[in-house]
PDB file of C-alpha atoms (C1' of nucleotides) in Angstrom:
ATOM      1  CA  UNK A   1       8.092  21.126   3.910  1.00  0.00           C
ATOM      2  CA  UNK A   2       9.705  20.534   7.169  1.00  0.00           C
ATOM      3  CA  UNK A   3      12.517  18.307   5.668  1.00  0.00           C
ATOM      4  CA  UNK A   4      13.525  15.705   3.378  1.00  0.00           C
ATOM      5  CA  UNK A   5      12.723  17.616   0.021  1.00  0.00           C
ATOM      6  CA  UNK A   6      16.000  17.364  -1.835  1.00  0.00           C
ATOM      7  CA  UNK A   7      17.562  15.029   0.561  1.00  0.00           C
ATOM      8  CA  UNK A   8      17.638  12.485  -2.501  1.00  0.00           C
ATOM      9  CA  UNK A   9      17.722  15.189  -5.166  1.00  0.00           C
ATOM     10  CA  UNK A  10      20.569  13.906  -7.408  1.00  0.00           C
ATOM     11  CA  UNK A  11      19.502  15.894 -10.428  1.00  0.00           C
ATOM     12  CA  UNK A  12      17.788  12.739 -11.977  1.00  0.00           C
ATOM     13  CA  UNK A  13      14.274  13.382 -13.421  1.00  0.00           C
ATOM     14  CA  UNK A  14      13.020  10.269 -11.682  1.00  0.00           C
ATOM     15  CA  UNK A  15      14.492  11.263  -8.357  1.00  0.00           C
ATOM     16  CA  UNK A  16      12.877  14.749  -8.632  1.00  0.00           C
ATOM     17  CA  UNK A  17       9.470  13.097  -9.294  1.00  0.00           C
ATOM     18  CA  UNK A  18       9.898  10.466  -6.505  1.00  0.00           C
ATOM     19  CA  UNK A  19      10.724  13.316  -4.114  1.00  0.00           C
ATOM     20  CA  UNK A  20       7.089  14.611  -4.687  1.00  0.00           C
ATOM     21  CA  UNK A  21       5.180  11.472  -4.942  1.00  0.00           C
ATOM     22  CA  UNK A  22       7.624   8.578  -4.362  1.00  0.00           C
ATOM     23  CA  UNK A  23       5.866   7.180  -1.241  1.00  0.00           C
ATOM     24  CA  UNK A  24       3.136   4.735  -0.538  1.00  0.00           C
ATOM     25  CA  UNK A  25       0.214   7.393  -0.581  1.00  0.00           C
ATOM     26  CA  UNK A  26       0.599  10.311  -2.661  1.00  0.00           C
ATOM     27  CA  UNK A  27       0.073   8.678  -6.080  1.00  0.00           C
ATOM     28  CA  UNK A  28      -3.173   7.033  -4.647  1.00  0.00           C
ATOM     29  CA  UNK A  29      -4.401  10.317  -3.347  1.00  0.00           C
ATOM     30  CA  UNK A  30      -3.759  11.853  -6.942  1.00  0.00           C
ATOM     31  CA  UNK A  31      -5.453   8.708  -8.557  1.00  0.00           C
ATOM     32  CA  UNK A  32      -8.496   9.219  -6.392  1.00  0.00           C
ATOM     33  CA  UNK A  33      -8.740  12.799  -7.550  1.00  0.00           C
ATOM     34  CA  UNK A  34      -7.883  12.053 -11.181  1.00  0.00           C
ATOM     35  CA  UNK A  35     -10.125   8.839 -11.542  1.00  0.00           C
ATOM     36  CA  UNK A  36     -12.682   8.823  -8.990  1.00  0.00           C
ATOM     37  CA  UNK A  37     -13.179  12.700  -8.943  1.00  0.00           C
ATOM     38  CA  UNK A  38     -12.668  12.918  -5.127  1.00  0.00           C
ATOM     39  CA  UNK A  39     -12.534  16.419  -4.186  1.00  0.00           C
ATOM     40  CA  UNK A  40     -13.004  16.497  -0.506  1.00  0.00           C
ATOM     41  CA  UNK A  41     -11.159  15.288   2.501  1.00  0.00           C
ATOM     42  CA  UNK A  42     -13.997  12.940   3.341  1.00  0.00           C
ATOM     43  CA  UNK A  43     -14.183  11.767  -0.009  1.00  0.00           C
ATOM     44  CA  UNK A  44     -10.415  10.951  -0.163  1.00  0.00           C
ATOM     45  CA  UNK A  45     -10.593   9.277   3.266  1.00  0.00           C
ATOM     46  CA  UNK A  46     -13.068   6.879   1.895  1.00  0.00           C
ATOM     47  CA  UNK A  47     -10.709   5.959  -0.882  1.00  0.00           C
ATOM     48  CA  UNK A  48     -10.234   2.355  -1.942  1.00  0.00           C
ATOM     49  CA  UNK A  49      -7.444   1.511   0.353  1.00  0.00           C
ATOM     50  CA  UNK A  50      -8.253   3.443   3.520  1.00  0.00           C
ATOM     51  CA  UNK A  51      -5.768   6.085   4.415  1.00  0.00           C
ATOM     52  CA  UNK A  52      -5.682   7.302   8.002  1.00  0.00           C
ATOM     53  CA  UNK A  53      -6.354  10.870   8.889  1.00  0.00           C
ATOM     54  CA  UNK A  54      -3.101  12.090   9.769  1.00  0.00           C
ATOM     55  CA  UNK A  55      -1.393  10.728   6.861  1.00  0.00           C
ATOM     56  CA  UNK A  56      -3.932  12.158   4.423  1.00  0.00           C
ATOM     57  CA  UNK A  57      -3.716  15.556   6.034  1.00  0.00           C
ATOM     58  CA  UNK A  58       0.101  15.534   5.644  1.00  0.00           C
ATOM     59  CA  UNK A  59       0.101  14.249   2.085  1.00  0.00           C
ATOM     60  CA  UNK A  60      -2.445  16.973   1.144  1.00  0.00           C
ATOM     61  CA  UNK A  61      -0.180  19.598   2.596  1.00  0.00           C
ATOM     62  CA  UNK A  62       2.889  18.184   0.882  1.00  0.00           C
ATOM     63  CA  UNK A  63       1.124  17.847  -2.586  1.00  0.00           C
ATOM     64  CA  UNK A  64      -0.312  21.482  -2.151  1.00  0.00           C
ATOM     65  CA  UNK A  65       3.179  22.726  -1.557  1.00  0.00           C
ATOM     66  CA  UNK A  66       4.668  20.844  -4.382  1.00  0.00           C
ATOM     67  CA  UNK A  67       1.978  22.525  -6.780  1.00  0.00           C
ATOM     68  CA  UNK A  68       0.051  19.300  -7.477  1.00  0.00           C
ATOM     69  CA  UNK A  69      -3.200  20.449  -5.807  1.00  0.00           C
ATOM     70  CA  UNK A  70      -4.981  23.450  -4.719  1.00  0.00           C
ATOM     71  CA  UNK A  71      -7.218  23.883  -1.639  1.00  0.00           C
ATOM     72  CA  UNK A  72     -10.089  26.350  -1.747  1.00  0.00           C
ATOM     73  CA  UNK A  73     -13.174  26.887   0.397  1.00  0.00           C
ATOM     74  CA  UNK A  74     -16.271  25.477  -1.097  1.00  0.00           C
ATOM     75  CA  UNK A  75     -17.587  28.279  -3.306  1.00  0.00           C
ATOM     76  CA  UNK A  76     -21.176  27.163  -2.765  1.00  0.00           C
ATOM     77  CA  UNK A  77     -21.825  26.276   0.763  1.00  0.00           C
ATOM     78  CA  UNK A  78     -18.799  28.067   2.573  1.00  0.00           C
ATOM     79  CA  UNK A  79     -18.351  25.101   4.713  1.00  0.00           C
ATOM     80  CA  UNK A  80     -15.898  22.298   3.928  1.00  0.00           C
ATOM     81  CA  UNK A  81     -12.886  22.482   1.450  1.00  0.00           C
ATOM     82  CA  UNK A  82     -12.380  21.615  -2.045  1.00  0.00           C
ATOM     83  CA  UNK A  83      -9.061  20.187  -3.440  1.00  0.00           C
ATOM     84  CA  UNK A  84      -8.296  20.122  -7.001  1.00  0.00           C
ATOM     85  CA  UNK A  85      -5.628  18.994  -9.259  1.00  0.00           C
ATOM     86  CA  UNK A  86      -3.470  21.823 -10.852  1.00  0.00           C
ATOM     87  CA  UNK A  87      -2.153  21.353 -14.365  1.00  0.00           C
ATOM     88  CA  UNK A  88       0.952  19.972 -12.940  1.00  0.00           C
ATOM     89  CA  UNK A  89      -1.183  17.314 -11.058  1.00  0.00           C
ATOM     90  CA  UNK A  90      -3.305  16.607 -14.051  1.00  0.00           C
ATOM     91  CA  UNK A  91      -0.146  16.145 -16.134  1.00  0.00           C
ATOM     92  CA  UNK A  92       0.739  12.942 -13.975  1.00  0.00           C
ATOM     93  CA  UNK A  93      -2.176  11.135 -15.789  1.00  0.00           C
ATOM     94  CA  UNK A  94       0.222   9.668 -18.244  1.00  0.00           C
ATOM     95  CA  UNK A  95       2.212   8.358 -15.497  1.00  0.00           C
ATOM     96  CA  UNK A  96      -0.878   6.843 -13.934  1.00  0.00           C
ATOM     97  CA  UNK A  97      -1.946   5.342 -17.204  1.00  0.00           C
ATOM     98  CA  UNK A  98       1.517   3.787 -17.829  1.00  0.00           C
ATOM     99  CA  UNK A  99       1.385   2.332 -14.471  1.00  0.00           C
ATOM    100  CA  UNK A 100      -2.330   1.050 -14.983  1.00  0.00           C
ATOM    101  CA  UNK A 101      -1.251  -0.654 -18.456  1.00  0.00           C
ATOM    102  CA  UNK A 102       1.699  -2.324 -16.897  1.00  0.00           C
ATOM    103  CA  UNK A 103      -0.467  -3.797 -13.992  1.00  0.00           C
ATOM    104  CA  UNK A 104      -2.887  -4.697 -16.764  1.00  0.00           C
ATOM    105  CA  UNK A 105      -0.307  -6.914 -18.313  1.00  0.00           C
ATOM    106  CA  UNK A 106       0.949  -8.394 -15.053  1.00  0.00           C
ATOM    107  CA  UNK A 107      -1.617  -8.386 -12.469  1.00  0.00           C
ATOM    108  CA  UNK A 108      -3.271 -11.798 -12.379  1.00  0.00           C
ATOM    109  CA  UNK A 109      -6.507 -10.271 -11.221  1.00  0.00           C
ATOM    110  CA  UNK A 110      -8.645  -9.926 -14.422  1.00  0.00           C
ATOM    111  CA  UNK A 111     -11.108  -7.489 -12.893  1.00  0.00           C
ATOM    112  CA  UNK A 112      -8.496  -5.072 -11.673  1.00  0.00           C
ATOM    113  CA  UNK A 113      -8.471  -2.781 -14.620  1.00  0.00           C
ATOM    114  CA  UNK A 114     -12.207  -2.623 -14.983  1.00  0.00           C
ATOM    115  CA  UNK A 115     -13.250   1.020 -15.703  1.00  0.00           C
ATOM    116  CA  UNK A 116      -9.975   2.426 -14.741  1.00  0.00           C
ATOM    117  CA  UNK A 117      -8.668   3.819 -17.996  1.00  0.00           C
ATOM    118  CA  UNK A 118     -12.024   5.068 -19.164  1.00  0.00           C
ATOM    119  CA  UNK A 119     -12.460   7.327 -16.260  1.00  0.00           C
ATOM    120  CA  UNK A 120      -8.795   8.448 -16.086  1.00  0.00           C
ATOM    121  CA  UNK A 121      -8.751   9.207 -19.750  1.00  0.00           C
ATOM    122  CA  UNK A 122     -12.182  10.898 -19.736  1.00  0.00           C
ATOM    123  CA  UNK A 123     -11.030  14.328 -18.383  1.00  0.00           C
ATOM    124  CA  UNK A 124      -7.836  14.384 -20.368  1.00  0.00           C
ATOM    125  CA  UNK A 125      -6.815  16.025 -23.662  1.00  0.00           C
ATOM    126  CA  UNK A 126      -6.209  12.700 -25.163  1.00  0.00           C
ATOM    127  CA  UNK A 127      -2.934  13.668 -26.503  1.00  0.00           C
ATOM    128  CA  UNK A 128      -1.223  10.569 -25.227  1.00  0.00           C
ATOM    129  CA  UNK A 129      -4.023   8.211 -24.758  1.00  0.00           C
ATOM    130  CA  UNK A 130      -2.941   5.600 -27.262  1.00  0.00           C
ATOM    131  CA  UNK A 131      -4.667   2.745 -25.627  1.00  0.00           C
ATOM    132  CA  UNK A 132      -3.151  -0.530 -26.304  1.00  0.00           C
ATOM    133  CA  UNK A 133      -4.835  -2.251 -23.239  1.00  0.00           C
ATOM    134  CA  UNK A 134      -5.615  -5.784 -23.889  1.00  0.00           C
ATOM    135  CA  UNK A 135      -1.904  -6.863 -24.220  1.00  0.00           C
ATOM    136  CA  UNK A 136      -2.036  -9.338 -21.363  1.00  0.00           C
ATOM    137  CA  UNK A 137       0.709 -11.898 -22.524  1.00  0.00           C
TER     138      UNK A 137
ATOM    139  CA  UNK B   1       7.259 -11.799   0.414  1.00  0.00           C
ATOM    140  CA  UNK B   2       7.275 -12.008   4.251  1.00  0.00           C
ATOM    141  CA  UNK B   3       4.407  -9.525   4.585  1.00  0.00           C
ATOM    142  CA  UNK B   4       2.728  -6.464   3.299  1.00  0.00           C
ATOM    143  CA  UNK B   5       2.064  -7.634  -0.142  1.00  0.00           C
ATOM    144  CA  UNK B   6      -1.645  -7.366  -0.576  1.00  0.00           C
ATOM    145  CA  UNK B   7      -2.158  -5.234   2.712  1.00  0.00           C
ATOM    146  CA  UNK B   8      -2.980  -2.275   0.233  1.00  0.00           C
ATOM    147  CA  UNK B   9      -4.329  -4.318  -2.592  1.00  0.00           C
ATOM    148  CA  UNK B  10      -7.707  -2.965  -3.348  1.00  0.00           C
ATOM    149  CA  UNK B  11      -7.881  -4.427  -6.887  1.00  0.00           C
ATOM    150  CA  UNK B  12      -6.799  -0.969  -8.381  1.00  0.00           C
ATOM    151  CA  UNK B  13      -4.045  -1.500 -10.937  1.00  0.00           C
ATOM    152  CA  UNK B  14      -2.253   1.507  -9.451  1.00  0.00           C
ATOM    153  CA  UNK B  15      -2.366   0.122  -6.091  1.00  0.00           C
ATOM    154  CA  UNK B  16      -1.067  -3.317  -7.215  1.00  0.00           C
ATOM    155  CA  UNK B  17       1.857  -1.551  -8.994  1.00  0.00           C
ATOM    156  CA  UNK B  18       2.699   0.570  -5.942  1.00  0.00           C
ATOM    157  CA  UNK B  19       2.710  -2.648  -3.876  1.00  0.00           C
ATOM    158  CA  UNK B  20       5.766  -3.565  -5.855  1.00  0.00           C
ATOM    159  CA  UNK B  21       7.676  -0.451  -6.556  1.00  0.00           C
ATOM    160  CA  UNK B  22       5.704   2.326  -4.444  1.00  0.00           C
ATOM    161  CA  UNK B  23       8.396   3.236  -2.091  1.00  0.00           C
ATOM    162  CA  UNK B  24      11.288   5.575  -2.213  1.00  0.00           C
ATOM    163  CA  UNK B  25      14.073   3.453  -3.687  1.00  0.00           C
ATOM    164  CA  UNK B  26      12.627   0.547  -5.889  1.00  0.00           C
ATOM    165  CA  UNK B  27      12.174   2.698  -8.927  1.00  0.00           C
ATOM    166  CA  UNK B  28      15.508   4.233  -8.512  1.00  0.00           C
ATOM    167  CA  UNK B  29      17.038   0.591  -8.467  1.00  0.00           C
ATOM    168  CA  UNK B  30      15.101  -0.187 -11.595  1.00  0.00           C
ATOM    169  CA  UNK B  31      16.252   3.089 -13.074  1.00  0.00           C
ATOM    170  CA  UNK B  32      19.871   2.318 -12.336  1.00  0.00           C
ATOM    171  CA  UNK B  33      19.538  -0.929 -14.215  1.00  0.00           C
ATOM    172  CA  UNK B  34      17.452   0.421 -17.110  1.00  0.00           C
ATOM    173  CA  UNK B  35      19.402   3.629 -17.665  1.00  0.00           C
ATOM    174  CA  UNK B  36      22.952   3.031 -16.400  1.00  0.00           C
ATOM    175  CA  UNK B  37      23.099  -0.673 -16.892  1.00  0.00           C
ATOM    176  CA  UNK B  38      23.926  -1.246 -13.390  1.00  0.00           C
ATOM    177  CA  UNK B  39      24.242  -5.029 -12.917  1.00  0.00           C
ATOM    178  CA  UNK B  40      26.097  -5.637  -9.658  1.00  0.00           C
ATOM    179  CA  UNK B  41      25.372  -4.891  -6.142  1.00  0.00           C
ATOM    180  CA  UNK B  42      28.300  -2.452  -5.969  1.00  0.00           C
ATOM    181  CA  UNK B  43      27.256  -0.544  -9.108  1.00  0.00           C
ATOM    182  CA  UNK B  44      23.821  -0.086  -7.664  1.00  0.00           C
ATOM    183  CA  UNK B  45      25.155   0.921  -4.421  1.00  0.00           C
ATOM    184  CA  UNK B  46      27.257   3.702  -6.228  1.00  0.00           C
ATOM    185  CA  UNK B  47      24.056   4.961  -7.673  1.00  0.00           C
ATOM    186  CA  UNK B  48      23.045   8.517  -8.074  1.00  0.00           C
ATOM    187  CA  UNK B  49      21.554   8.905  -4.507  1.00  0.00           C
ATOM    188  CA  UNK B  50      23.494   6.695  -2.461  1.00  0.00           C
ATOM    189  CA  UNK B  51      21.077   3.845  -1.218  1.00  0.00           C
ATOM    190  CA  UNK B  52      22.276   2.138   2.098  1.00  0.00           C
ATOM    191  CA  UNK B  53      23.396  -1.378   1.937  1.00  0.00           C
ATOM    192  CA  UNK B  54      20.559  -3.051   3.959  1.00  0.00           C
ATOM    193  CA  UNK B  55      17.916  -1.315   1.879  1.00  0.00           C
ATOM    194  CA  UNK B  56      19.485  -2.208  -1.243  1.00  0.00           C
ATOM    195  CA  UNK B  57      19.689  -5.853  -0.175  1.00  0.00           C
ATOM    196  CA  UNK B  58      16.068  -5.734   0.879  1.00  0.00           C
ATOM    197  CA  UNK B  59      14.795  -4.032  -2.218  1.00  0.00           C
ATOM    198  CA  UNK B  60      16.643  -6.545  -4.595  1.00  0.00           C
ATOM    199  CA  UNK B  61      15.154  -9.429  -2.546  1.00  0.00           C
ATOM    200  CA  UNK B  62      11.544  -7.683  -3.061  1.00  0.00           C
ATOM    201  CA  UNK B  63      12.151  -7.132  -6.660  1.00  0.00           C
ATOM    202  CA  UNK B  64      13.231 -10.612  -7.353  1.00  0.00           C
ATOM    203  CA  UNK B  65      10.284 -12.080  -5.706  1.00  0.00           C
ATOM    204  CA  UNK B  66       8.039  -9.944  -7.619  1.00  0.00           C
ATOM    205  CA  UNK B  67       9.676 -10.949 -10.824  1.00  0.00           C
ATOM    206  CA  UNK B  68      11.189  -7.711 -11.735  1.00  0.00           C
ATOM    207  CA  UNK B  69      14.711  -8.901 -11.513  1.00  0.00           C
ATOM    208  CA  UNK B  70      16.744 -12.098 -11.486  1.00  0.00           C
ATOM    209  CA  UNK B  71      20.109 -12.773  -9.699  1.00  0.00           C
ATOM    210  CA  UNK B  72      22.626 -15.156 -11.011  1.00  0.00           C
ATOM    211  CA  UNK B  73      26.005 -16.032 -10.359  1.00  0.00           C
ATOM    212  CA  UNK B  74      28.460 -14.084 -12.718  1.00  0.00           C
ATOM    213  CA  UNK B  75      28.864 -16.605 -15.492  1.00  0.00           C
ATOM    214  CA  UNK B  76      32.576 -15.485 -16.143  1.00  0.00           C
ATOM    215  CA  UNK B  77      34.262 -15.400 -12.694  1.00  0.00           C
ATOM    216  CA  UNK B  78      32.055 -17.272 -10.499  1.00  0.00           C
ATOM    217  CA  UNK B  79      32.480 -14.745  -8.063  1.00  0.00           C
ATOM    218  CA  UNK B  80      30.055 -11.870  -7.444  1.00  0.00           C
ATOM    219  CA  UNK B  81      26.485 -11.922  -8.665  1.00  0.00           C
ATOM    220  CA  UNK B  82      24.541 -10.302 -11.490  1.00  0.00           C
ATOM    221  CA  UNK B  83      21.147  -8.743 -11.495  1.00  0.00           C
ATOM    222  CA  UNK B  84      19.167  -8.214 -14.527  1.00  0.00           C
ATOM    223  CA  UNK B  85      15.762  -6.868 -15.396  1.00  0.00           C
ATOM    224  CA  UNK B  86      13.146  -9.447 -16.612  1.00  0.00           C
ATOM    225  CA  UNK B  87      10.734  -8.544 -19.276  1.00  0.00           C
ATOM    226  CA  UNK B  88       8.388  -7.546 -16.567  1.00  0.00           C
ATOM    227  CA  UNK B  89      10.957  -5.157 -15.309  1.00  0.00           C
ATOM    228  CA  UNK B  90      12.021  -3.895 -18.714  1.00  0.00           C
ATOM    229  CA  UNK B  91       8.271  -3.154 -19.436  1.00  0.00           C
ATOM    230  CA  UNK B  92       8.486  -0.605 -16.747  1.00  0.00           C
ATOM    231  CA  UNK B  93      10.574   1.744 -18.973  1.00  0.00           C
ATOM    232  CA  UNK B  94       7.263   3.655 -20.283  1.00  0.00           C
ATOM    233  CA  UNK B  95       6.605   4.391 -16.594  1.00  0.00           C
ATOM    234  CA  UNK B  96      10.091   5.711 -16.020  1.00  0.00           C
ATOM    235  CA  UNK B  97       9.738   7.581 -19.405  1.00  0.00           C
ATOM    236  CA  UNK B  98       6.509   9.315 -18.428  1.00  0.00           C
ATOM    237  CA  UNK B  99       7.827  10.403 -15.080  1.00  0.00           C
ATOM    238  CA  UNK B 100      10.836  11.731 -16.599  1.00  0.00           C
ATOM    239  CA  UNK B 101       8.933  13.726 -19.135  1.00  0.00           C
ATOM    240  CA  UNK B 102       6.733  15.128 -16.522  1.00  0.00           C
ATOM    241  CA  UNK B 103       9.708  16.078 -14.522  1.00  0.00           C
ATOM    242  CA  UNK B 104      11.235  17.748 -17.674  1.00  0.00           C
ATOM    243  CA  UNK B 105       8.197  19.784 -17.831  1.00  0.00           C
ATOM    244  CA  UNK B 106       8.277  20.923 -14.068  1.00  0.00           C
ATOM    245  CA  UNK B 107      11.731  20.468 -12.773  1.00  0.00           C
ATOM    246  CA  UNK B 108      13.421  24.043 -12.676  1.00  0.00           C
ATOM    247  CA  UNK B 109      16.781  22.299 -13.112  1.00  0.00           C
ATOM    248  CA  UNK B 110      17.494  22.548 -16.794  1.00  0.00           C
ATOM    249  CA  UNK B 111      20.353  19.987 -16.873  1.00  0.00           C
ATOM    250  CA  UNK B 112      18.187  17.340 -15.096  1.00  0.00           C
ATOM    251  CA  UNK B 113      17.074  15.760 -18.301  1.00  0.00           C
ATOM    252  CA  UNK B 114      20.433  15.503 -19.893  1.00  0.00           C
ATOM    253  CA  UNK B 115      21.186  12.132 -21.465  1.00  0.00           C
ATOM    254  CA  UNK B 116      18.204  10.494 -19.606  1.00  0.00           C
ATOM    255  CA  UNK B 117      15.823   9.714 -22.475  1.00  0.00           C
ATOM    256  CA  UNK B 118      18.678   8.518 -24.933  1.00  0.00           C
ATOM    257  CA  UNK B 119      19.901   5.973 -22.542  1.00  0.00           C
ATOM    258  CA  UNK B 120      16.512   4.583 -21.254  1.00  0.00           C
ATOM    259  CA  UNK B 121      15.242   4.172 -24.809  1.00  0.00           C
ATOM    260  CA  UNK B 122      18.345   2.706 -26.153  1.00  0.00           C
ATOM    261  CA  UNK B 123      17.810  -0.688 -25.040  1.00  0.00           C
ATOM    262  CA  UNK B 124      13.983  -0.690 -25.643  1.00  0.00           C
ATOM    263  CA  UNK B 125      11.833  -1.808 -28.491  1.00  0.00           C
ATOM    264  CA  UNK B 126      10.809   1.700 -29.123  1.00  0.00           C
ATOM    265  CA  UNK B 127       7.186   0.778 -29.477  1.00  0.00           C
ATOM    266  CA  UNK B 128       6.121   3.401 -27.054  1.00  0.00           C
ATOM    267  CA  UNK B 129       8.985   5.796 -27.459  1.00  0.00           C
ATOM    268  CA  UNK B 130       7.182   8.753 -28.882  1.00  0.00           C
ATOM    269  CA  UNK B 131       9.563  11.413 -27.553  1.00  0.00           C
ATOM    270  CA  UNK B 132       7.928  14.613 -27.284  1.00  0.00           C
ATOM    271  CA  UNK B 133      10.602  15.916 -24.751  1.00  0.00           C
ATOM    272  CA  UNK B 134      11.078  19.575 -25.203  1.00  0.00           C
ATOM    273  CA  UNK B 135       7.696  20.853 -23.922  1.00  0.00           C
ATOM    274  CA  UNK B 136       8.973  22.821 -21.041  1.00  0.00           C
ATOM    275  CA  UNK B 137       6.200  25.379 -20.681  1.00  0.00           C
TER     276      UNK B 137
ATOM    277  C1'  DC C   1     -21.346  17.399  10.818  1.00  0.00           C
ATOM    278  C1'  DT C   2     -16.840  18.104   7.974  1.00  0.00           C
ATOM    279  C1'  DG C   3     -11.778  18.961   8.185  1.00  0.00           C
ATOM    280  C1'  DG C   4      -8.073  18.307  10.592  1.00  0.00           C
ATOM    281  C1'  DA C   5      -4.706  18.260  14.896  1.00  0.00           C
ATOM    282  C1'  DT C   6      -2.680  15.345  18.356  1.00  0.00           C
ATOM    283  C1'  DC C   7      -1.223  11.570  21.002  1.00  0.00           C
ATOM    284  C1'  DC C   8      -0.115   6.735  21.624  1.00  0.00           C
ATOM    285  C1'  DC C   9       1.939   2.902  19.951  1.00  0.00           C
ATOM    286  C1'  DA C  10       3.346  -0.659  16.425  1.00  0.00           C
ATOM    287  C1'  DA C  11       5.723  -1.387  12.349  1.00  0.00           C
ATOM    288  C1'  DT C  12       9.049   0.183   8.732  1.00  0.00           C
ATOM    289  C1'  DA C  13      12.711   2.549   6.613  1.00  0.00           C
ATOM    290  C1'  DG C  14      16.993   3.860   7.044  1.00  0.00           C
ATOM    291  C1'  DA C  15      22.459   5.018   8.405  1.00  0.00           C
ATOM    292  C1'  DT C  16      26.208   3.011   9.916  1.00  0.00           C
ATOM    293  C1'  DA C  17      29.326  -0.528  11.754  1.00  0.00           C
ATOM    294  C1'  DC C  18      30.575  -4.934  11.055  1.00  0.00           C
ATOM    295  C1'  DT C  19      31.220  -9.749   8.930  1.00  0.00           C
ATOM    296  C1'  DG C  20      31.751 -14.094   5.559  1.00  0.00           C
TER     297       DG C  20
ATOM    298  C1'  DC D   1      32.026  -7.637  -2.887  1.00  0.00           C
ATOM    299  C1'  DA D   2      27.880  -8.756  -1.078  1.00  0.00           C
ATOM    300  C1'  DG D   3      25.630  -8.648   2.293  1.00  0.00           C
ATOM    301  C1'  DT D   4      23.882  -8.960   8.121  1.00  0.00           C
ATOM    302  C1'  DA D   5      23.489  -6.498  12.683  1.00  0.00           C
ATOM    303  C1'  DT D   6      22.087  -3.185  15.347  1.00  0.00           C
ATOM    304  C1'  DC D   7      20.399   1.080  16.522  1.00  0.00           C
ATOM    305  C1'  DT D   8      17.685   5.130  15.479  1.00  0.00           C
ATOM    306  C1'  DA D   9      14.343   7.862  12.892  1.00  0.00           C
ATOM    307  C1'  DT D  10      10.114   8.017  10.392  1.00  0.00           C
ATOM    308  C1'  DT D  11       5.732   6.353   8.904  1.00  0.00           C
ATOM    309  C1'  DG D  12       1.274   4.601   9.877  1.00  0.00           C
ATOM    310  C1'  DG D  13      -3.141   3.142  12.145  1.00  0.00           C
ATOM    311  C1'  DG D  14      -6.391   4.155  15.474  1.00  0.00           C
ATOM    312  C1'  DA D  15      -8.718   6.768  18.713  1.00  0.00           C
ATOM    313  C1'  DT D  16      -9.772  11.020  20.332  1.00  0.00           C
ATOM    314  C1'  DC D  17     -10.242  15.940  20.500  1.00  0.00           C
ATOM    315  C1'  DC D  18     -11.221  20.301  18.859  1.00  0.00           C
ATOM    316  C1'  DA D  19     -12.838  24.267  15.721  1.00  0.00           C
ATOM    317  C1'  DG D  20     -15.947  26.289  12.422  1.00  0.00           C
TER     318       DG D  20
END
DNA sequence: CTGGATCCCAATAGATACTG
DNA sequence: CAGTATCTATTGGGATCCAG
């Protein structure tokens, strides 16, 4: 955390959250881990949008410092690292779900939602997974 | 929409949404309108974090183009403008709520949530306002 | 080969000063 | 009040380099 944390911290809960993932890429990284099950640097690099290497490395560091993810050596092979969501990170699933539901209502692309909610809810407790997906106006 | 729309559009619903409000300020502007009832440029400028004038102008333009807000001349006085959330914009309330709930669980500042949920849910239909706020671990 | 650091350079975001 | 202009800082893409 070289800088900028708390620069915008007004005490508002939304500002607190945006301080952590309020940028172009952080939430996409979290999504790749929560929805696609991405666990390595390489898998994340190959994400749907194509993040570049320096940005990915920087975001992983920030997310780790914020307690959203952990980084460990691969237990099996010793080579390579494994990133995983913490509870704090997994608890962002409802946020991702609400965003996806909102997009489902307003994104003109009818294929965009395909498979998304199934996957993200699959590893969740289900507490807040009241799916009212097909509400396109 | 001069540029950048769809630059990141991978078809993912989260990417679609982040294309619209996935930056440092857009969601804070929406929050100021949804929670604080801010309706004019001046009210938004005086927000909790202090956005600068050019950024505010730019974001208002983008949000209007995205159909999140509308801009009209003040009906009473003719001078000044009034910005208002559209239905599409008001439908982002669940996203704001989930973000606030998440912050409520993890933001160490105990005062941060004060009054937030009351205000944001006040002008909503209540459909998805299942408040399970006090879950701080 | 995987994970990541680094450098270059283009493009964006942002603070401040100023204007209709 | 509601912005625009200008100038600086930060982000991001792409290539390359390097360590385990």
